[in-house]
Amino acid sequence: MSGRVMPCSPREIGSLFLFEKLSAEQLGRLCSDGRVERFEPGPVYTEGDPATCFFVMLEGTVVLSRRVGDDDVEVARTSQRGVYTGAMQAYIGDRVRQVYTNSMRVTEPTRFFVLPADTFASIMQQWFPMAVHLLEGLFFGSKNTQAAIGQRERLLALGSLSAGLTHELNNPAAAAVRATATLRERVAKMRHKLAVIAEGPFTREQLADLIDIQERTAERVSKAPALSPLEASDREDALTDWLDDHGVGNGWQLAPAFVQAGLDVDWLEQVAAAVGEDILPGAVGWLNYTVETELLMDEIADSTTRVSRLVDAAKQYSQLDRAPYQVADVHELLDSTLLMLSGKTGPRIKVVKEYDRTLPRIPAYPAELNQVWTNLIDNAVSAMDGTGGEGTLTVRTALHGERLLVEFRDTGPGVPPEIRGRIFDPFFTTKPVGQGTGLGLDISWRIVVNKHHGSLAVESVPGDTRFKVLLPLTATDGDGTALGPIPEETV
């Protein structure tokens, strides 16, 4: 949108705080190379368009907004003379893509001093060469530092995840190794017991009954009910008494395995009726080996299943074998991240999942969303460390209008109001020196807003801090142009 060109007064523009130190000659050049334009209420320029002009407001009211998903979010509204926006980085030239990083509109007839971007760049380089060098160094140095520290932060996060994953894998793997060694020992004893039975006074019919009981016992093990400690103790006492009464030695050693396998006194009565009192001790010993073997195989199966699940979680978390952009289930991503970080959350932090499983899959960059979940969970855990390392982390999903909500709620001390507006700024951190880079939330913000056209916000009071991620349900047009919080000094 173009405005109506009006006369430019060096005295008027010299009264603005931006130009008050310039000489009469410099003010004259600004007026000759620039212009004053009057805009009627409406848009002046649009975010993402080529940045062709630098605007300084002389009088009126401006509103700046940023595009977040499908919404235009107002970030600034002011009537202060001298506020400026537009092509503020024109002096950097083609080394940075020169586009408007926000949209501007006016709500009443408003006059601007307008300077073409190339003229603004030329004047800056001629009049303030040292300042331009300093600003360029600050701009590119900050970007390089951010990239280097961001890479370091990702490596540190990867190291922490690797350590946690190794610890989680070690437990079931060690359990499987122990169970396998014990199983080998039990099978050897079973072979010896089989030789004893073969040489014993068993008839063909008794052996057939014993094998049938063995099969039914094995089937019963797979369907054993879960008992409370008190129920298990009572059943062990009852089985020990029954075995002692029927002349079976070491009943107190056999009873725990029988109870774990779901066997009870009624089952042993059926065994006694099938094989007879004279060979009952040998039959019970044979069934004990069967029970122990089945229990050990169940333990091995459970351990290897846990290992497989952890590997699948790591695969899901890293997304190594998948396309970068795909339709994904956020619940799968959240579960894999929580499992990968289970070593960090530990037993003292209760994790509550409030998932709306009816939510649809969404187009996303899953590996990068996992990085967002990692940063937000890590911040929540760190916050609760300040309250004794105990608390509750609640992860909730829900439908929020036309977007999908993922909310992380912790019971930590909260984010103080005076810093709440800065937590998404690069390098800002409340952690001690050496423990935080201040890029976790900045990276998360850029992933959610830049790449997914969503939004990331925080609400916080002591004992209830909520980071809310809103993601579009459908693919959004856009070229992924980098966005960021608009500094207050841009207006």
Coordinates of C-alpha atoms in Angstrom, one line a residue:
M1 CA 0.0 0.0 0.0
S2 CA 1.4 3.4 -0.9
G3 CA 0.6 6.7 0.8
R4 CA 0.3 10.3 -0.3
V5 CA 3.7 12.0 -0.6
M6 CA 3.9 15.2 1.4
P7 CA 6.7 17.9 1.8
C8 CA 9.6 16.8 4.0
S9 CA 10.8 19.3 6.7
P10 CA 14.4 18.9 7.9
R11 CA 13.3 20.6 11.1
E12 CA 10.5 18.2 11.8
I13 CA 12.5 15.0 11.2
G14 CA 15.4 16.5 13.2
S15 CA 13.0 16.7 16.2
L16 CA 12.7 12.9 16.3
F17 CA 15.0 11.1 18.8
L18 CA 16.5 9.0 16.1
F19 CA 17.8 12.0 14.1
E20 CA 18.3 14.7 16.8
K21 CA 22.1 14.4 16.7
L22 CA 22.4 14.8 12.9
S23 CA 23.8 18.0 11.3
A24 CA 21.7 20.3 9.1
E25 CA 23.5 18.9 6.1
Q26 CA 22.6 15.4 7.0
L27 CA 19.0 16.2 7.7
G28 CA 18.9 17.9 4.3
R29 CA 20.1 14.8 2.6
L30 CA 17.5 12.6 4.4
C31 CA 14.8 14.9 3.2
S32 CA 16.2 14.9 -0.4
D33 CA 16.7 11.2 -0.6
G34 CA 13.7 10.2 1.5
R35 CA 10.1 11.3 1.6
V36 CA 7.2 11.9 3.9
E37 CA 4.1 9.8 3.2
R38 CA 0.6 10.0 4.7
F39 CA -1.3 6.6 5.0
E40 CA -5.0 6.2 5.6
P41 CA -6.2 3.5 8.1
G42 CA -5.2 0.1 6.8
P43 CA -2.2 -2.0 5.9
V44 CA 1.2 -0.5 5.1
Y45 CA 3.3 -3.6 4.4
T46 CA 3.0 -7.4 4.9
E47 CA 5.3 -9.8 6.7
G48 CA 7.4 -11.8 4.3
D49 CA 7.4 -9.2 1.5
P50 CA 10.7 -7.7 0.3
A51 CA 11.8 -5.0 2.7
T52 CA 12.1 -2.0 0.5
C53 CA 11.7 0.9 3.0
F54 CA 12.7 2.1 6.5
F55 CA 9.7 3.8 8.3
V56 CA 9.9 6.4 11.1
M57 CA 6.5 7.6 12.4
L58 CA 5.9 11.3 12.6
E59 CA 2.4 11.2 13.9
G60 CA -0.5 8.7 14.2
T61 CA -0.8 5.2 15.5
V62 CA 0.8 2.0 14.2
V63 CA 0.1 -1.7 15.0
L64 CA 2.6 -4.4 14.4
S65 CA 1.6 -8.1 14.1
R66 CA 3.2 -11.4 13.4
R67 CA 1.8 -14.4 11.6
V68 CA 1.4 -17.4 13.9
G69 CA -0.3 -20.3 12.1
D70 CA -3.5 -19.0 10.6
D71 CA -3.7 -16.1 13.0
D72 CA -2.2 -12.5 13.0
V73 CA -1.0 -11.9 16.5
E74 CA -0.6 -8.2 17.6
V75 CA 2.8 -7.7 19.2
A76 CA 2.9 -3.9 19.5
R77 CA 0.6 -0.8 19.3
T78 CA 1.9 2.7 19.8
S79 CA 1.4 6.4 19.1
Q80 CA 4.9 7.5 20.2
R81 CA 6.6 9.8 17.7
G82 CA 9.9 8.5 16.3
V83 CA 9.2 4.8 16.5
Y84 CA 10.7 2.9 13.6
T85 CA 10.4 -0.4 11.8
G86 CA 10.8 -1.9 8.3
A87 CA 14.1 -2.5 6.6
M88 CA 16.2 -2.1 9.7
Q89 CA 18.9 -4.5 8.6
A90 CA 19.4 -3.2 5.1
Y91 CA 23.0 -2.2 5.9
I92 CA 23.9 -5.9 6.0
G93 CA 23.0 -6.3 2.4
D94 CA 22.4 -9.6 0.6
R95 CA 24.1 -11.6 3.3
V96 CA 20.7 -11.7 5.0
R97 CA 17.4 -12.2 3.3
Q98 CA 15.8 -8.7 3.3
V99 CA 12.1 -9.2 4.1
Y100 CA 9.7 -7.5 6.5
T101 CA 9.7 -9.6 9.7
N102 CA 6.3 -8.3 10.7
S103 CA 3.1 -6.7 9.3
M104 CA 2.3 -3.0 9.9
R105 CA -1.0 -1.2 9.7
V106 CA -2.3 2.1 10.9
T107 CA -5.5 2.8 12.7
E108 CA -5.8 6.5 11.9
P109 CA -4.3 8.8 9.3
T110 CA -0.6 8.5 9.9
R111 CA 2.5 10.2 8.6
F112 CA 5.9 8.5 8.2
F113 CA 9.3 9.6 7.1
V114 CA 10.2 6.9 4.6
L115 CA 13.7 6.1 3.4
P116 CA 14.3 3.6 0.6
A117 CA 16.2 0.5 1.9
D118 CA 19.2 0.9 -0.4
T119 CA 19.5 4.6 0.5
F120 CA 19.3 3.8 4.2
A121 CA 22.1 1.2 3.8
S122 CA 24.3 3.7 1.9
I123 CA 23.8 6.4 4.5
M124 CA 24.6 4.0 7.4
Q125 CA 27.8 2.9 5.7
Q126 CA 28.9 6.4 4.9
W127 CA 28.0 8.2 8.1
F128 CA 28.5 5.4 10.7
P129 CA 31.1 3.0 9.3
M130 CA 32.3 1.9 12.7
A131 CA 28.8 1.4 14.0
V132 CA 27.9 -0.7 10.9
H133 CA 30.9 -2.9 11.6
L134 CA 29.9 -3.3 15.2
L135 CA 26.3 -4.1 14.3
E136 CA 27.4 -6.6 11.7
G137 CA 29.7 -8.2 14.2
L138 CA 27.0 -8.4 16.8
F139 CA 24.5 -9.8 14.3
F140 CA 26.6 -12.5 12.7
G141 CA 28.6 -13.2 15.9
S142 CA 25.3 -13.8 17.7
K143 CA 24.1 -16.1 15.0
N144 CA 27.4 -18.0 14.9
T145 CA 27.5 -18.3 18.7
Q146 CA 23.9 -19.4 18.8
A147 CA 24.6 -22.1 16.2
A148 CA 27.7 -23.3 18.0
I149 CA 26.1 -23.4 21.4
G150 CA 22.9 -24.9 19.9
Q151 CA 25.0 -27.7 18.5
R152 CA 26.7 -28.2 21.8
E153 CA 23.4 -28.3 23.6
R154 CA 22.1 -30.9 21.3
L155 CA 25.3 -33.0 21.9
L156 CA 24.8 -32.6 25.7
A157 CA 21.2 -33.7 25.4
L158 CA 22.2 -36.6 23.2
G159 CA 24.8 -37.6 25.8
S160 CA 22.3 -37.4 28.6
L161 CA 19.8 -39.5 26.6
S162 CA 22.4 -42.1 25.7
A163 CA 23.4 -42.5 29.3
G164 CA 19.7 -42.8 30.3
L165 CA 19.0 -45.3 27.5
T166 CA 22.1 -47.4 28.4
H167 CA 20.9 -47.5 32.0
E168 CA 17.4 -48.5 31.0
L169 CA 18.7 -51.2 28.6
N170 CA 21.1 -52.6 31.2
N171 CA 18.4 -53.6 33.7
P172 CA 16.3 -55.9 31.4
A173 CA 19.4 -57.2 29.6
A174 CA 21.0 -58.2 32.9
A175 CA 17.8 -59.8 34.1
A176 CA 17.7 -61.8 30.8
V177 CA 21.3 -63.0 31.3
R178 CA 20.6 -64.0 34.9
A179 CA 17.4 -65.9 34.0
T180 CA 19.1 -67.6 31.1
A181 CA 21.9 -68.9 33.4
T182 CA 19.3 -70.1 36.0
L183 CA 17.2 -71.7 33.3
R184 CA 20.2 -73.7 32.0
E185 CA 20.7 -75.0 35.6
R186 CA 17.0 -75.9 36.0
V187 CA 16.9 -77.7 32.6
A188 CA 20.0 -79.8 33.6
K189 CA 18.2 -80.8 36.9
M190 CA 15.1 -81.6 35.0
R191 CA 17.0 -84.0 32.7
H192 CA 18.4 -85.7 35.9
K193 CA 14.9 -85.8 37.4
L194 CA 13.6 -87.4 34.2
A195 CA 16.2 -90.1 34.5
V196 CA 15.1 -90.8 38.1
I197 CA 11.4 -90.9 37.1
A198 CA 12.2 -93.3 34.3
E199 CA 13.9 -95.7 36.7
G200 CA 11.2 -95.3 39.4
P201 CA 8.0 -97.2 40.1
F202 CA 5.8 -95.3 37.7
T203 CA 3.3 -97.1 35.6
R204 CA 2.6 -96.1 32.0
E205 CA -0.7 -94.6 33.1
Q206 CA 0.9 -92.6 35.9
L207 CA 3.5 -91.2 33.5
A208 CA 0.8 -90.2 31.1
D209 CA -1.2 -88.5 33.9
L210 CA 2.0 -86.7 35.1
I211 CA 2.7 -85.4 31.6
D212 CA -0.9 -84.2 31.3
I213 CA -0.6 -82.4 34.6
Q214 CA 2.7 -80.9 33.5
E215 CA 1.0 -79.5 30.4
R216 CA -1.9 -78.1 32.4
T217 CA 0.5 -76.6 35.0
A218 CA 2.5 -74.9 32.2
E219 CA -0.7 -73.4 30.8
R220 CA -1.8 -72.3 34.3
V221 CA 1.6 -70.4 34.8
S222 CA 0.8 -68.2 31.7
K223 CA -2.5 -67.2 33.3
A224 CA -1.3 -66.7 36.9
P225 CA -3.3 -63.9 38.6
A226 CA -1.5 -60.9 40.2
L227 CA -1.7 -61.2 44.0
S228 CA -1.2 -58.6 46.7
P229 CA 1.8 -59.3 49.1
L230 CA -0.7 -60.3 51.9
E231 CA -2.6 -62.7 49.6
A232 CA 0.7 -64.3 48.3
S233 CA 1.9 -64.8 51.9
D234 CA -1.3 -66.4 53.0
R235 CA -1.3 -68.8 50.0
E236 CA 2.4 -69.7 50.6
D237 CA 1.6 -70.6 54.2
A238 CA -1.3 -72.8 53.1
L239 CA 0.8 -74.6 50.4
T240 CA 3.7 -75.2 52.8
D241 CA 1.3 -76.8 55.3
W242 CA -0.2 -79.0 52.6
L243 CA 3.2 -80.2 51.3
D244 CA 4.4 -80.9 54.9
D245 CA 1.2 -82.9 55.6
H246 CA 1.7 -85.0 52.5
G247 CA 5.3 -85.8 53.1
V248 CA 6.8 -83.5 50.5
G249 CA 10.2 -82.2 51.9
N250 CA 11.3 -78.6 51.7
G251 CA 7.8 -77.4 51.1
W252 CA 8.7 -73.9 52.3
Q253 CA 11.1 -73.7 49.3
L254 CA 8.6 -74.9 46.8
A255 CA 5.6 -72.8 47.9
P256 CA 6.8 -69.4 46.6
A257 CA 7.3 -70.6 43.0
F258 CA 3.9 -72.4 43.1
V259 CA 2.2 -69.3 44.3
Q260 CA 3.8 -67.2 41.7
A261 CA 2.7 -69.7 39.1
G262 CA -0.9 -69.4 40.2
L263 CA -1.1 -72.9 41.8
D264 CA -3.1 -73.5 45.0
V265 CA -4.1 -76.3 47.4
D266 CA -7.0 -77.4 45.1
W267 CA -4.5 -77.9 42.3
L268 CA -2.2 -80.0 44.4
E269 CA -5.2 -82.1 45.5
Q270 CA -5.8 -82.8 41.9
V271 CA -2.1 -83.8 41.4
A272 CA -2.3 -86.1 44.5
A273 CA -5.5 -87.8 43.2
A274 CA -3.9 -88.4 39.8
V275 CA -0.5 -89.9 40.8
G276 CA -1.1 -91.4 44.2
E277 CA 0.5 -90.8 47.6
D278 CA 3.5 -93.1 47.0
I279 CA 4.9 -91.1 44.1
L280 CA 3.6 -87.7 45.1
P281 CA 6.9 -86.2 46.3
G282 CA 8.7 -87.1 43.0
A283 CA 5.7 -85.8 41.0
V284 CA 5.7 -82.5 42.9
G285 CA 9.5 -82.1 42.4
W286 CA 9.0 -82.7 38.7
L287 CA 6.2 -80.1 38.5
N288 CA 8.4 -77.7 40.5
Y289 CA 11.0 -77.8 37.7
T290 CA 8.3 -77.3 35.2
V291 CA 7.0 -74.2 37.1
E292 CA 10.5 -72.7 37.5
T293 CA 11.3 -73.3 33.9
E294 CA 8.1 -71.6 32.7
L295 CA 8.6 -68.7 35.1
L296 CA 12.2 -68.2 33.9
M297 CA 11.1 -68.2 30.3
D298 CA 8.4 -65.6 31.1
E299 CA 11.1 -63.5 32.8
I300 CA 13.4 -63.8 29.7
A301 CA 10.4 -62.9 27.4
D302 CA 9.5 -59.9 29.5
S303 CA 13.2 -58.7 29.6
T304 CA 13.7 -59.0 25.9
T305 CA 10.4 -57.4 25.3
R306 CA 11.5 -54.4 27.4
V307 CA 14.7 -54.2 25.5
S308 CA 12.8 -54.3 22.2
R309 CA 10.4 -51.6 23.4
L310 CA 13.3 -49.4 24.5
V311 CA 15.0 -49.8 21.1
D312 CA 11.7 -49.0 19.3
A313 CA 11.3 -45.9 21.5
A314 CA 14.9 -44.8 20.6
K315 CA 14.0 -45.4 16.9
Q316 CA 10.8 -43.4 17.3
Y317 CA 12.6 -40.6 19.1
S318 CA 15.4 -40.3 16.6
Q319 CA 13.2 -40.8 13.5
L320 CA 16.3 -42.1 11.7
D321 CA 14.5 -44.3 9.3
R322 CA 11.6 -42.0 8.5
A323 CA 11.0 -39.0 6.3
P324 CA 11.7 -35.7 8.0
Y325 CA 8.2 -34.4 7.2
Q326 CA 5.3 -36.9 7.7
V327 CA 1.9 -37.4 9.2
A328 CA 2.6 -38.4 12.8
D329 CA 0.8 -39.3 16.0
V330 CA 1.8 -36.9 18.8
H331 CA 1.1 -39.5 21.4
E332 CA 3.7 -41.9 20.0
L333 CA 6.2 -39.0 19.9
L334 CA 5.4 -38.1 23.5
D335 CA 5.6 -41.7 24.8
S336 CA 8.9 -42.3 23.1
T337 CA 10.3 -39.0 24.6
L338 CA 9.0 -39.8 28.1
L339 CA 10.5 -43.3 27.9
M340 CA 13.9 -41.9 26.8
L341 CA 13.8 -39.4 29.7
S342 CA 12.6 -41.9 32.3
G343 CA 16.0 -41.9 33.9
K344 CA 15.9 -38.1 34.3
T345 CA 12.4 -38.0 35.7
G346 CA 13.2 -40.8 38.2
P347 CA 10.8 -42.3 40.8
R348 CA 10.3 -39.1 42.7
I349 CA 8.5 -37.3 39.9
K350 CA 5.1 -38.7 39.1
V351 CA 4.3 -38.6 35.3
V352 CA 0.6 -38.3 34.5
K353 CA -0.7 -38.7 30.9
E354 CA -4.0 -37.1 30.0
Y355 CA -4.2 -38.0 26.4
D356 CA -7.2 -37.4 24.1
R357 CA -6.7 -40.5 21.9
T358 CA -9.4 -39.3 19.5
L359 CA -7.1 -36.6 18.2
P360 CA -6.0 -37.1 14.5
R361 CA -2.5 -37.5 13.3
I362 CA -1.0 -34.3 12.1
P363 CA 1.6 -33.3 9.5
A364 CA 4.8 -32.5 11.3
Y365 CA 8.6 -32.9 11.6
P366 CA 8.5 -35.6 14.3
A367 CA 12.2 -35.6 15.2
E368 CA 12.1 -31.9 15.8
L369 CA 8.9 -32.1 17.8
N370 CA 10.7 -34.7 20.0
Q371 CA 13.4 -32.1 20.6
V372 CA 10.7 -29.7 21.7
W373 CA 9.2 -32.3 24.1
T374 CA 12.7 -33.0 25.4
N375 CA 13.4 -29.3 26.2
L376 CA 10.1 -28.7 27.9
I377 CA 10.3 -31.9 30.0
D378 CA 13.9 -31.2 31.0
N379 CA 12.9 -27.7 32.1
A380 CA 10.0 -29.0 34.1
V381 CA 12.2 -31.6 35.8
S382 CA 14.8 -28.9 36.5
A383 CA 12.2 -26.7 38.0
M384 CA 10.9 -29.4 40.3
D385 CA 14.5 -30.2 41.4
G386 CA 14.3 -26.8 43.2
T387 CA 11.4 -28.2 45.3
G388 CA 13.3 -31.3 46.6
G389 CA 13.2 -33.2 43.3
E390 CA 9.6 -34.3 43.9
G391 CA 6.5 -33.3 42.0
T392 CA 4.1 -34.2 39.2
L393 CA 4.6 -33.7 35.5
T394 CA 1.3 -33.8 33.6
V395 CA 1.3 -34.2 29.9
R396 CA -2.0 -33.4 28.3
T397 CA -3.4 -33.4 24.7
A398 CA -6.6 -31.9 23.6
L399 CA -8.4 -30.3 20.7
H400 CA -8.2 -26.5 20.9
G401 CA -10.3 -24.9 18.1
E402 CA -8.7 -25.9 14.8
R403 CA -5.4 -26.8 16.4
L404 CA -3.9 -29.6 18.6
L405 CA -2.8 -28.7 22.1
V406 CA 0.1 -30.4 23.9
E407 CA 0.4 -29.1 27.4
F408 CA 3.3 -29.7 29.9
R409 CA 2.3 -28.9 33.5
D410 CA 4.7 -29.1 36.5
T411 CA 4.3 -28.4 40.2
G412 CA 7.6 -26.4 40.5
P413 CA 8.0 -22.9 41.9
G414 CA 6.9 -21.2 38.7
V415 CA 8.3 -18.6 36.4
P416 CA 8.6 -15.1 38.0
P417 CA 6.5 -12.5 36.2
E418 CA 9.4 -10.2 35.7
I419 CA 11.3 -12.7 33.5
R420 CA 8.3 -14.5 31.9
G421 CA 8.6 -12.3 28.8
R422 CA 12.3 -13.2 28.3
I423 CA 12.3 -17.0 28.7
F424 CA 12.1 -17.5 24.9
D425 CA 15.0 -15.1 24.2
P426 CA 18.3 -16.7 23.0
F427 CA 20.8 -17.2 25.7
F428 CA 18.5 -16.2 28.6
T429 CA 18.6 -18.8 31.4
T430 CA 17.9 -19.0 35.1
K431 CA 20.2 -21.9 35.6
P432 CA 23.6 -21.5 37.2
V433 CA 26.6 -20.8 35.0
G434 CA 27.6 -24.0 33.1
Q435 CA 24.3 -25.7 33.6
G436 CA 22.2 -24.0 30.9
T437 CA 22.8 -22.4 27.5
G438 CA 19.6 -20.5 27.4
L439 CA 18.8 -21.9 23.9
G440 CA 16.4 -24.7 24.8
L441 CA 13.2 -22.6 24.8
D442 CA 14.5 -20.5 21.9
I443 CA 15.0 -23.6 19.8
S444 CA 11.7 -25.0 20.8
W445 CA 9.9 -21.7 19.9
R446 CA 11.5 -21.7 16.5
I447 CA 10.6 -25.3 15.8
V448 CA 7.0 -24.8 16.8
V449 CA 6.4 -21.4 15.3
N450 CA 8.8 -21.3 12.3
K451 CA 8.6 -24.9 11.0
H452 CA 5.1 -25.9 12.2
H453 CA 3.3 -22.5 12.1
G454 CA 2.1 -23.1 15.6
S455 CA 2.5 -21.3 18.9
L456 CA 4.3 -21.8 22.2
A457 CA 3.2 -20.0 25.3
V458 CA 3.6 -20.2 29.1
E459 CA 1.2 -19.7 32.0
S460 CA 2.7 -19.8 35.5
V461 CA 1.9 -19.5 39.1
P462 CA 3.7 -21.2 42.0
G463 CA 2.9 -24.8 41.9
D464 CA 1.3 -24.7 38.4
T465 CA 3.4 -23.9 35.4
R466 CA 2.0 -24.8 32.0
F467 CA 3.9 -24.7 28.6
K468 CA 1.3 -24.9 25.8
V469 CA 2.2 -26.0 22.3
L470 CA -0.5 -25.4 19.7
L471 CA 0.0 -27.2 16.3
P472 CA -2.2 -26.9 13.2
L473 CA -4.2 -30.0 12.3
T474 CA -3.5 -29.7 8.6
A475 CA -0.5 -28.6 6.5
T476 CA 0.0 -24.9 6.3
D477 CA 1.3 -23.0 3.3
G478 CA 4.5 -21.2 4.0
D479 CA 8.2 -21.2 3.2
G480 CA 9.4 -21.6 6.7
T481 CA 10.8 -18.1 6.9
A482 CA 12.6 -17.7 10.2
L483 CA 10.5 -15.7 12.8
G484 CA 11.3 -14.6 16.3
P485 CA 10.0 -12.5 19.1
I486 CA 9.9 -8.8 18.0
P487 CA 12.3 -6.8 20.2
E488 CA 10.6 -3.8 21.8
E489 CA 13.1 -1.4 20.3
T490 CA 11.8 -2.1 16.8
V491 CA 8.8 0.2 17.4

